[in-house]
Tab-separated table of C-alpha atoms and ligand atoms in Angstrom:
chain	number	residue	atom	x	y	z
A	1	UNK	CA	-6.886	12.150	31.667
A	2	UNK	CA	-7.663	15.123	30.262
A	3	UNK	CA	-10.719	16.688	31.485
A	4	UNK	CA	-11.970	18.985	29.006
A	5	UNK	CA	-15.665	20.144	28.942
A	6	UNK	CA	-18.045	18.141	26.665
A	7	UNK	CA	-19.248	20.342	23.883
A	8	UNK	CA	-21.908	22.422	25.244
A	9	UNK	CA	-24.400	23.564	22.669
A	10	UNK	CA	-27.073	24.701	25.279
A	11	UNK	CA	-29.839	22.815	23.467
A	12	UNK	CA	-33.070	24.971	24.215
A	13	UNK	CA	-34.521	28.078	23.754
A	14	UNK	CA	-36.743	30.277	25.088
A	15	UNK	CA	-39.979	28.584	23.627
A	16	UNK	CA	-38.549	25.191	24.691
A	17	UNK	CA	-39.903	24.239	21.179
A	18	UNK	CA	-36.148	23.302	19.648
A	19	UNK	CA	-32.632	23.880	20.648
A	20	UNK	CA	-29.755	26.369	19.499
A	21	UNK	CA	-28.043	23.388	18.341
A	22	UNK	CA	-30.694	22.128	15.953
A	23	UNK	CA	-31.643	26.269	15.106
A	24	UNK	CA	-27.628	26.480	14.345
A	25	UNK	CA	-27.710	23.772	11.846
A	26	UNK	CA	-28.442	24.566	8.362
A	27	UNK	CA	-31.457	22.007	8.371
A	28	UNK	CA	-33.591	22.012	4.915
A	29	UNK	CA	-37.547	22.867	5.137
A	30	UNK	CA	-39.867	20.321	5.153
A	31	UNK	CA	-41.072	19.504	1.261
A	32	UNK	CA	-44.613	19.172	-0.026
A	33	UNK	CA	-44.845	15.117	-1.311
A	34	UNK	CA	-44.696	16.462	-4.554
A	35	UNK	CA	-41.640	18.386	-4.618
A	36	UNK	CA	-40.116	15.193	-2.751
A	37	UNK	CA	-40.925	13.255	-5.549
A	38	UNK	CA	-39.811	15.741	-8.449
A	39	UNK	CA	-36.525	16.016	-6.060
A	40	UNK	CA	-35.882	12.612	-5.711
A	41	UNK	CA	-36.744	11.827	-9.714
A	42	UNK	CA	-34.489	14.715	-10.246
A	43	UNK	CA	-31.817	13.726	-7.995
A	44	UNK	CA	-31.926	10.059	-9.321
A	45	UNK	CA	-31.510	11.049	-12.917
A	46	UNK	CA	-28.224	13.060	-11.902
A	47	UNK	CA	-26.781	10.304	-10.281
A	48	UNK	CA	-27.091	7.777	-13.622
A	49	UNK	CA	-25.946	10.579	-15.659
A	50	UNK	CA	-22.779	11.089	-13.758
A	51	UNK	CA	-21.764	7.593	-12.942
A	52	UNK	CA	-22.428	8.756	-8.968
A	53	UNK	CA	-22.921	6.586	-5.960
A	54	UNK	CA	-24.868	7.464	-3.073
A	55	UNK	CA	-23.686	6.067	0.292
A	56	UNK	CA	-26.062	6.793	3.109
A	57	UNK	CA	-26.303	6.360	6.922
A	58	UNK	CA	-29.054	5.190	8.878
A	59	UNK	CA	-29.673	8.492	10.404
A	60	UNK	CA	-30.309	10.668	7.585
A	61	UNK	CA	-33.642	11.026	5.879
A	62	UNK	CA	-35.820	7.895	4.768
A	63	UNK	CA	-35.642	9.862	1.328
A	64	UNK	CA	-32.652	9.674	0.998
A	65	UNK	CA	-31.782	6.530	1.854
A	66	UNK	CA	-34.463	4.951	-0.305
A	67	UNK	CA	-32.934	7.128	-3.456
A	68	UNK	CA	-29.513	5.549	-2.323
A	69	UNK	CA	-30.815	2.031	-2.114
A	70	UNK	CA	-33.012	2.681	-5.558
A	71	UNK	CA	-29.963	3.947	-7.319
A	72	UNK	CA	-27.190	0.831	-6.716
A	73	UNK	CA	-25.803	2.755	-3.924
A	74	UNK	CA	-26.196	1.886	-0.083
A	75	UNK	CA	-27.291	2.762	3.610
A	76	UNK	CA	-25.123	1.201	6.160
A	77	UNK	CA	-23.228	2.138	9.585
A	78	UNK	CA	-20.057	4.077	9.485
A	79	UNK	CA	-18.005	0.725	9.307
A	80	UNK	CA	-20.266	-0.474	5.826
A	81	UNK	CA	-19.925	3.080	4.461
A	82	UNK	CA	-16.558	2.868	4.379
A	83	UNK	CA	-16.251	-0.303	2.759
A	84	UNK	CA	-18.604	0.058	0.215
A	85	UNK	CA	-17.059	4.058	-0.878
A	86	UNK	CA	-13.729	1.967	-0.835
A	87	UNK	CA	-15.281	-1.029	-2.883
A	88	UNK	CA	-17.551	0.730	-5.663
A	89	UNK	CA	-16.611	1.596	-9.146
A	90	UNK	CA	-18.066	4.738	-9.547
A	91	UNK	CA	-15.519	7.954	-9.690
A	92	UNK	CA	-18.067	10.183	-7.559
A	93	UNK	CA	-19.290	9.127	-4.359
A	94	UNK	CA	-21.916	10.982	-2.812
A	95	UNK	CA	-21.733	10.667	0.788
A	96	UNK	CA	-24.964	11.244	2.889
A	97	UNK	CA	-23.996	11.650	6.282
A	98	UNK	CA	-21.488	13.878	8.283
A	99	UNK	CA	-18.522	15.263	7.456
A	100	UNK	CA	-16.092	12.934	9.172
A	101	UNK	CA	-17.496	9.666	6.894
A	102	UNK	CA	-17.300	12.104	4.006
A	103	UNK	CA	-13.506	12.187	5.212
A	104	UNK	CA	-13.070	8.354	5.519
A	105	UNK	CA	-14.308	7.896	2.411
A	106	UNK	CA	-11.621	10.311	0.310
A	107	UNK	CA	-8.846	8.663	2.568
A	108	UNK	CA	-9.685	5.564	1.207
A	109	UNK	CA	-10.019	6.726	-2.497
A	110	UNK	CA	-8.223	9.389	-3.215
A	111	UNK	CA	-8.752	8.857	-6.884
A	112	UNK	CA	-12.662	9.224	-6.631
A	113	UNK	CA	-14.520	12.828	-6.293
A	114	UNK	CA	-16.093	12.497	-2.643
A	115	UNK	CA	-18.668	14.933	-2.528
A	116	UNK	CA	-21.738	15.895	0.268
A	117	UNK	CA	-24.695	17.219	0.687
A	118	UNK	CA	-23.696	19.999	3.101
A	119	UNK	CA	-19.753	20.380	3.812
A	120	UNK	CA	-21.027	22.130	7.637
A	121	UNK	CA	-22.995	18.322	8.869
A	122	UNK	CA	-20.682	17.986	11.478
A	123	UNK	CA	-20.308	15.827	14.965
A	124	UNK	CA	-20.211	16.657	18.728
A	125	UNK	CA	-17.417	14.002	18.895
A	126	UNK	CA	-15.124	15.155	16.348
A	127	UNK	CA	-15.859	18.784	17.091
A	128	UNK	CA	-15.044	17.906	20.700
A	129	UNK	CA	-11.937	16.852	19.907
A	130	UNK	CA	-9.423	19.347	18.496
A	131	UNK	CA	-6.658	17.989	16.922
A	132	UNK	CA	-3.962	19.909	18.522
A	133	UNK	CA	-5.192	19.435	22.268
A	134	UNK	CA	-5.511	15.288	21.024
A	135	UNK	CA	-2.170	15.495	19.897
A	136	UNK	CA	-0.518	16.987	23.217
A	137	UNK	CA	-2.574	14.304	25.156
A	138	UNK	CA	-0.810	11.302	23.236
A	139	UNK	CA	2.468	12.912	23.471
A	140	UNK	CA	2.027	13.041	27.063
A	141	UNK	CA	0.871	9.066	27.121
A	142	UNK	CA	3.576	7.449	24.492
A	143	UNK	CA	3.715	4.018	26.020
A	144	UNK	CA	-0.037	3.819	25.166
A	145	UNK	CA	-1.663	2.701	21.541
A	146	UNK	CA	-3.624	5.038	20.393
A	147	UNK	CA	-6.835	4.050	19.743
A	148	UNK	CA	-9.798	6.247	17.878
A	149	UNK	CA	-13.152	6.259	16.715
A	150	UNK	CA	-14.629	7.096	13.320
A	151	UNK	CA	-16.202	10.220	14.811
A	152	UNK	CA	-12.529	12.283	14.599
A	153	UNK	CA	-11.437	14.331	12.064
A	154	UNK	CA	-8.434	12.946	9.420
A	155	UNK	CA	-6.230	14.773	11.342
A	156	UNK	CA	-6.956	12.782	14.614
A	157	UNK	CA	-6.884	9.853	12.619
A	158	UNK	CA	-3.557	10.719	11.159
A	159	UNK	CA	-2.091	10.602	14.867
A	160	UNK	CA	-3.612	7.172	15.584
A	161	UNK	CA	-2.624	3.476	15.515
A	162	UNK	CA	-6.290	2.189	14.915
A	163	UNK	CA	-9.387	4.052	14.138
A	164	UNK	CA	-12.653	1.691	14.818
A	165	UNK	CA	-15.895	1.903	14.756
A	166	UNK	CA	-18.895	1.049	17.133
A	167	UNK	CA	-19.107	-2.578	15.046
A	168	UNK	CA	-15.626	-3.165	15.728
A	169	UNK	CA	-14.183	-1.184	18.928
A	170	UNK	CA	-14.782	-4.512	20.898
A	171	UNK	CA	-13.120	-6.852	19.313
A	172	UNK	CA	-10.031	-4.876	18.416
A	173	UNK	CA	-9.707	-3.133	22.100
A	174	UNK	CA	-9.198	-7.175	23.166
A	175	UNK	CA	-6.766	-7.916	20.509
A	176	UNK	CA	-4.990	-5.394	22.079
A	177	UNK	CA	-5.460	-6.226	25.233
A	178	UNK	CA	-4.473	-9.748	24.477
A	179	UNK	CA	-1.020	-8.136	23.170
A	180	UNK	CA	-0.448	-6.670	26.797
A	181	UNK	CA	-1.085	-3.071	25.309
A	182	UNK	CA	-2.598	-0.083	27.404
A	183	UNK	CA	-4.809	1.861	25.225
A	184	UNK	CA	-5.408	5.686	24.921
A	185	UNK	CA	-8.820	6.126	23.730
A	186	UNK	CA	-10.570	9.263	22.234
A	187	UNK	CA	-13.272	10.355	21.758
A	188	UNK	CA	-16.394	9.431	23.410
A	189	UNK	CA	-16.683	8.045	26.888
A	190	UNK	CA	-19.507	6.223	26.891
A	191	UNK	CA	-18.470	3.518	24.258
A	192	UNK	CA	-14.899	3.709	25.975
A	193	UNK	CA	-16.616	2.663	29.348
A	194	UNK	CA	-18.631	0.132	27.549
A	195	UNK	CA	-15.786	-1.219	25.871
A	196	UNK	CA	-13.108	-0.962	29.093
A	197	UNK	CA	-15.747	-2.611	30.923
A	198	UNK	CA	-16.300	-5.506	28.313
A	199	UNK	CA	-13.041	-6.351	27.764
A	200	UNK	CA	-11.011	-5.085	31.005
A	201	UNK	CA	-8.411	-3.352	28.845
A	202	UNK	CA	-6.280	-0.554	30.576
A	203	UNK	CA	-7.666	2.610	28.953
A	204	UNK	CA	-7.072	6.040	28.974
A	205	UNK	CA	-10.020	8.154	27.720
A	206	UNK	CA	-10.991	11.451	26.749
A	207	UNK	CA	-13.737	13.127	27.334
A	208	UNK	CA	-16.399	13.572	24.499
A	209	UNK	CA	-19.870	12.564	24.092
A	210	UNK	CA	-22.766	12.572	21.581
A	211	UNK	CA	-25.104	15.507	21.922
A	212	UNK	CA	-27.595	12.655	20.790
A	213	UNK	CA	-26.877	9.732	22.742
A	214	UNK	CA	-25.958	11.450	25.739
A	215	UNK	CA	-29.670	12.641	26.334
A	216	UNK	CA	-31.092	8.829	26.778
A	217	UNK	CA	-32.567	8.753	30.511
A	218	UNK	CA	-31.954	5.476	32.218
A	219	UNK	CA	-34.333	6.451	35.106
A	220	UNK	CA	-37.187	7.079	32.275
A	221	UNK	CA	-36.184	4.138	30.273
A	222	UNK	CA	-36.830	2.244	33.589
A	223	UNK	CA	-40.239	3.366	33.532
A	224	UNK	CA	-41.177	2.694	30.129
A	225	UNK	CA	-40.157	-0.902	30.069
A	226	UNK	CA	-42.545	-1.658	32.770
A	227	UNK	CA	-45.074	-0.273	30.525
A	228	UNK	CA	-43.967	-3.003	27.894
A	229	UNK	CA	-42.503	-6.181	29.935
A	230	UNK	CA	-41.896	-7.948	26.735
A	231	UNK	CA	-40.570	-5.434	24.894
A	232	UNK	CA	-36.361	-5.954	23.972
A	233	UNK	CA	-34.418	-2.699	24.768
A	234	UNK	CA	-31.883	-2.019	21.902
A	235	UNK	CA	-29.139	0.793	22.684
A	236	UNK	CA	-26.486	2.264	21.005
A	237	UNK	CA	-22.958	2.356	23.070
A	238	UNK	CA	-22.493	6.169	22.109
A	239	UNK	CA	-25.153	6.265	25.240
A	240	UNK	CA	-24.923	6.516	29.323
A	241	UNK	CA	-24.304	3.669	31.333
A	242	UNK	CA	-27.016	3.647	33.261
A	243	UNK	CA	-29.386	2.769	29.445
A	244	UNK	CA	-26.630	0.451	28.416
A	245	UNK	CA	-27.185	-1.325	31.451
A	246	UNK	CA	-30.716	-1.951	30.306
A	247	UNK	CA	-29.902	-3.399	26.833
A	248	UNK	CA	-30.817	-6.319	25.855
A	249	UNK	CA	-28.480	-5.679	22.454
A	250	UNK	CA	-25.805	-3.163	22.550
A	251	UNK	CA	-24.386	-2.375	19.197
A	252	UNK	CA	-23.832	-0.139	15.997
A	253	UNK	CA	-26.674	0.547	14.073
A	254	UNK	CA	-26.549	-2.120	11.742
A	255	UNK	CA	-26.615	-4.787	15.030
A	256	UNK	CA	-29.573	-3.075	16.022
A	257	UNK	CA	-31.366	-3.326	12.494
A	258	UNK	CA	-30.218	-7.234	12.658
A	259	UNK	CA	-31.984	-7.343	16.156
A	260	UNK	CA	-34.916	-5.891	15.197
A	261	UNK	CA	-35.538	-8.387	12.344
A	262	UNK	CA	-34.194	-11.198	13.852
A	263	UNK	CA	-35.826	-11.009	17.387
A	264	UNK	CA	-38.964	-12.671	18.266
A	265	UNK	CA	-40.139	-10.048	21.136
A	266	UNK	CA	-43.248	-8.020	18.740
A	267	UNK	CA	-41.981	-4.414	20.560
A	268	UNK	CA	-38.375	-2.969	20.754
A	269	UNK	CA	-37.482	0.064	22.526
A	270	UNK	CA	-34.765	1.822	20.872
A	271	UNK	CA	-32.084	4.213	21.913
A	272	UNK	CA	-30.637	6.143	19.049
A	273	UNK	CA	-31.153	8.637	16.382
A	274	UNK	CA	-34.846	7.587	14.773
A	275	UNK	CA	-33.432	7.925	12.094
A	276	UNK	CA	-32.813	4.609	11.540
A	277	UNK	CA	-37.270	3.916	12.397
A	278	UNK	CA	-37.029	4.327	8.616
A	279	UNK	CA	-35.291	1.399	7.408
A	280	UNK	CA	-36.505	-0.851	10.720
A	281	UNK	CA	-40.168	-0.147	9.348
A	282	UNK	CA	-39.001	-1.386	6.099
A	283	UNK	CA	-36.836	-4.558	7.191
A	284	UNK	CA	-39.790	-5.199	9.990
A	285	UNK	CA	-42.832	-4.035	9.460
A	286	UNK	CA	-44.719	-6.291	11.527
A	287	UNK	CA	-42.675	-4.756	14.444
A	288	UNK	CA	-43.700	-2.315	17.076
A	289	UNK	CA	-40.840	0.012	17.665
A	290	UNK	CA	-40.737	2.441	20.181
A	291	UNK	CA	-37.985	5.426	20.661
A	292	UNK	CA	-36.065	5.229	24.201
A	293	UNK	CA	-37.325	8.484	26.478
A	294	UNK	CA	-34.746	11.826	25.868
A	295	UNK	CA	-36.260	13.387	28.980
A	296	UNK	CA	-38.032	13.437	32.277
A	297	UNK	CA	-39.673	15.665	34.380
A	298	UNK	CA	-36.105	17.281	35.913
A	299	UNK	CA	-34.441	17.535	32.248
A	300	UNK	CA	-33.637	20.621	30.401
A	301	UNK	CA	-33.299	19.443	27.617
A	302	UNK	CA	-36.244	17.933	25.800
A	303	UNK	CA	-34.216	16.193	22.858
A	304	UNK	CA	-35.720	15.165	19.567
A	305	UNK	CA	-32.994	12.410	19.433
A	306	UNK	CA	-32.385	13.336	16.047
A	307	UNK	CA	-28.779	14.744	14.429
A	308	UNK	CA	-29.408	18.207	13.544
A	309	UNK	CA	-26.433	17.285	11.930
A	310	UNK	CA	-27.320	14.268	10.204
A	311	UNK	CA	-30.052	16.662	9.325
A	312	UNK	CA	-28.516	18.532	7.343
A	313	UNK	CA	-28.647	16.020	4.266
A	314	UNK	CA	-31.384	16.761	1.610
A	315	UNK	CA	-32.686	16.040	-1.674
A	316	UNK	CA	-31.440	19.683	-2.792
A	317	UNK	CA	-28.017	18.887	-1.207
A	318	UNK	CA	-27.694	15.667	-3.615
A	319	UNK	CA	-28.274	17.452	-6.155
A	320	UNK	CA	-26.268	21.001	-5.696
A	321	UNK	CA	-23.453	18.152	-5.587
A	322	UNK	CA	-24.257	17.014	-8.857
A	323	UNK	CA	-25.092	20.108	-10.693
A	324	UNK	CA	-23.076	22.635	-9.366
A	325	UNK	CA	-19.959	20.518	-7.645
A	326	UNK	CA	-20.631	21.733	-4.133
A	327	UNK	CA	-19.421	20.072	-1.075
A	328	UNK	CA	-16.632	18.541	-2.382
A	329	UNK	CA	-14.067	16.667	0.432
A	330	UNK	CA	-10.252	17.208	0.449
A	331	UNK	CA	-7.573	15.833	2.437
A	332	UNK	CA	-4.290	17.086	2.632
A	333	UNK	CA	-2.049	14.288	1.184
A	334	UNK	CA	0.567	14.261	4.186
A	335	UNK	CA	-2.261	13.953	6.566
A	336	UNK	CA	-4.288	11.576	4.320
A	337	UNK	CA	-1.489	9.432	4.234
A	338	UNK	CA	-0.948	8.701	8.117
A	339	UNK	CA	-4.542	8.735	8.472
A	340	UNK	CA	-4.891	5.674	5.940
A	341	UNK	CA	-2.808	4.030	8.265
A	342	UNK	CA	-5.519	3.731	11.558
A	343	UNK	CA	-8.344	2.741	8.750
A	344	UNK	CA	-6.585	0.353	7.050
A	345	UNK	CA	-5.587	-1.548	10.115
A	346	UNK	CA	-9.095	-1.896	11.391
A	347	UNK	CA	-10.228	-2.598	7.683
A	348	UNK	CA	-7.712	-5.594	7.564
A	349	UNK	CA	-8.564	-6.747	11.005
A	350	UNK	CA	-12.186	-6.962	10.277
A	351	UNK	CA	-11.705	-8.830	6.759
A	352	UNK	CA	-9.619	-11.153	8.750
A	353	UNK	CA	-11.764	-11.620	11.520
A	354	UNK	CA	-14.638	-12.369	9.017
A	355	UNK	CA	-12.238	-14.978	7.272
A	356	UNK	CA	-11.215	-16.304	10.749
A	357	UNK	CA	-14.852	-16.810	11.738
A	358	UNK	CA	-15.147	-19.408	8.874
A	359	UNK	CA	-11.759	-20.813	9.395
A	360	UNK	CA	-12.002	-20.830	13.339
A	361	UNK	CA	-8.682	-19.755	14.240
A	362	UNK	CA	-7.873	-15.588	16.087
A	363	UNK	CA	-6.219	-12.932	13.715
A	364	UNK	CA	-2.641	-11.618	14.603
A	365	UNK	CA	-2.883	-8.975	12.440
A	366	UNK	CA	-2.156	-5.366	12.548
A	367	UNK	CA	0.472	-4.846	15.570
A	368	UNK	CA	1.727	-1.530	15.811
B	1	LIG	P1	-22.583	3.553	13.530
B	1	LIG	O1	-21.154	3.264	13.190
B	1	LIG	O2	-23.162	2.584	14.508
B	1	LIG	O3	-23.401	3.670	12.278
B	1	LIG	O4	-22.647	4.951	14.313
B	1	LIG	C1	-22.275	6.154	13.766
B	1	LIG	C2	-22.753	7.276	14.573
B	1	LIG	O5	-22.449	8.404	14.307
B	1	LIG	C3	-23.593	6.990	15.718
B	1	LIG	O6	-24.026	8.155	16.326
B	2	LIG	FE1	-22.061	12.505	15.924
B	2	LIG	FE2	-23.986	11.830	17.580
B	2	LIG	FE3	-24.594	12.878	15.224
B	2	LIG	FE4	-23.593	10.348	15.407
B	2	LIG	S1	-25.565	11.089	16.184
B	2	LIG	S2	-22.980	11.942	13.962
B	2	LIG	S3	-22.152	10.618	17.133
B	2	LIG	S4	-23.498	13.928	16.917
């Protein structure tokens, strides 16, 4: 295993008031309602009158995700996003969200204009994950399938068998596992301990971690459910074990929408970017929800447990892309190519899991 340092973005400063990671990122000021409104009216208008899709993610700003859901386009996990850039008829998709989804989309249409708000909204995992270093650790580890999350770049996806996402890493690591494959995993550990331990696959893992996630407390969490006994605990894998082991629901974002407005508890504690407290409110808004602790009294970091990348993604942004043609995505065809080849598999193996789920029989799809 390759034990290279998690990305360390030293995450406070001086005034303990925000962190250098969040100060780094090129985050847009907060608008007046007004402007908001003559943004979004603006930004809407540009989208009919280019025959543009927005595709959102959870995480990024209620505006925008209403202007994507108000304008025919969507908000969805990284799995959804995917499918729906792939799926829609427009020739320019918008994508709200960070770069590597911006990525998955223009590998799966590379006929389309992707475009995004700011080219710079990266992600601790794929930055933590350097192609070249990723490469020399599967060439050491051939016997193993190479298995990778969405959170890579295309060129880490280009040198994979599978890419998956947090919606589907479960159910493909067993497939494999039900092959007889050992698996080399990349990149973050916490979903490829959640996942080893769920299925009891051999894996290999890298090291990388979410500068988000990876600040949930279990030892706060603790203390905060006995403050609401009934409450259900909802938790993304991308976090420790020790707040995993306090789920109730583990799961991408879209399972912990569903849970939210399926459950009967009336309070949920949630751990992951509150972001998506935007479209819970919406989809529940009889529901108390309640953001899992970032911190106790020993931490140094007081997290926001917000994306400062995700953060990135404004009303302006939409509409530089429109306008002007900024942030446009491109993917070298050679790498593009080999890439396509890890998202397709997982595509297929979802649709045929789907289709399998009606049918009642187990895919055998997608063997490498
Ligand atoms: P989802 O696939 O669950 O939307 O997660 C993406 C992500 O970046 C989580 O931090
Ligand atoms: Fe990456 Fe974490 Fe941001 Fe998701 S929340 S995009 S995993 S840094």
């Amino acid at each position: 295993m390759i034990d290279q340092a998690v990305f360390d973005y030293d995450r406070q400063d001086a005034s303990g008031a925000t962190c250098t990671a969040h100060a780094w990122a090129k985050i847009p000021a907060p608008l007046q309602p007004a402007e908001r409104a003559d943004l979004k009216a603006r930004a809407a208008a540009l989208l009919s009158a280019r025959g543009a899709t927005l595709v959102a993610h959870y995480y990024v700003d209620g505006e925008l995700q209403d202007l994507a859901l108000e304008t025919g386009g969507c908000v969805a996990d990284s799995l959804e996003m995917a499918r729906f850039g792939r799926d829609a008829k427009a020739q320019t998709l918008i994508v709200a969200g960070v770069r590597f989804m911006g990525e998955t989309s223009k590998i799966l249409s590379p006929g389309k204009r992707v475009l995004m708000p700011d080219l710079d909204a990266t992600c601790s995992l794929d930055l933590g994950c350097p192609a070249d270093e990723f490469a020399a650790f599967c060439d050491a580890h051939p016997d193993r399938e190479v298995v990778v999350y969405a959170n890579t770049s295309a060129a880490v996806k280009a040198r994979a068998d599978w890419m998956v996402t947090s919606s589907c890493a479960l159910e493909i690591v067993s497939h494999l596992k039900a092959q007889g494959r050992k698996i080399l995993w990349a990149p973050d550990r916490h979903l490829g301990r959640y996942i080893q331990e769920q299925t009891g696959a051999d894996m290999l893992m890298w090291n990388g971690a979410c500068i988000v996630h990876d600040e949930f407390k279990g030892l706060e969490l603790d203390l905060l459910r006995k403050d609401h006994p009934g409450a259900m605990i909802l938790v993304h894998p991308e976090s420790p074990k020790s707040v995993v082991a306090q789920a109730d629901v583990v799961g991408s974002t879209s399972v912990l929408i569903k849970a939210v407005v399926e459950g009967s508890a009336k309070e949920y504690i949630v751990a992951t970017d509150n972001g998506i407290l935007h479209r819970m409110r919406q989809l529940a808004p009889g529901k108390t929800l309640i953001e899992a602790p970032t911190a106790g009294s020993s931490a140094t970091c007081k997290s926001c447990a917000h994306c400062p990348w995700m953060a990135m993604n404004g009303l302006q942004g939409v509409i530089d892309c429109l306008e002007k043609g900024t942030g446009e995505i491109h993917v070298a065809e050679p790498t593009r190519l080999k890439a396509l080849v890890s998202i397709e598999r997982m595509l297929d193996f979802t649709a045929a899991l789907k289709a399998s789920k009606t049918a009642g029989f187990v895919p055998n799809i997608g063997a490498a």
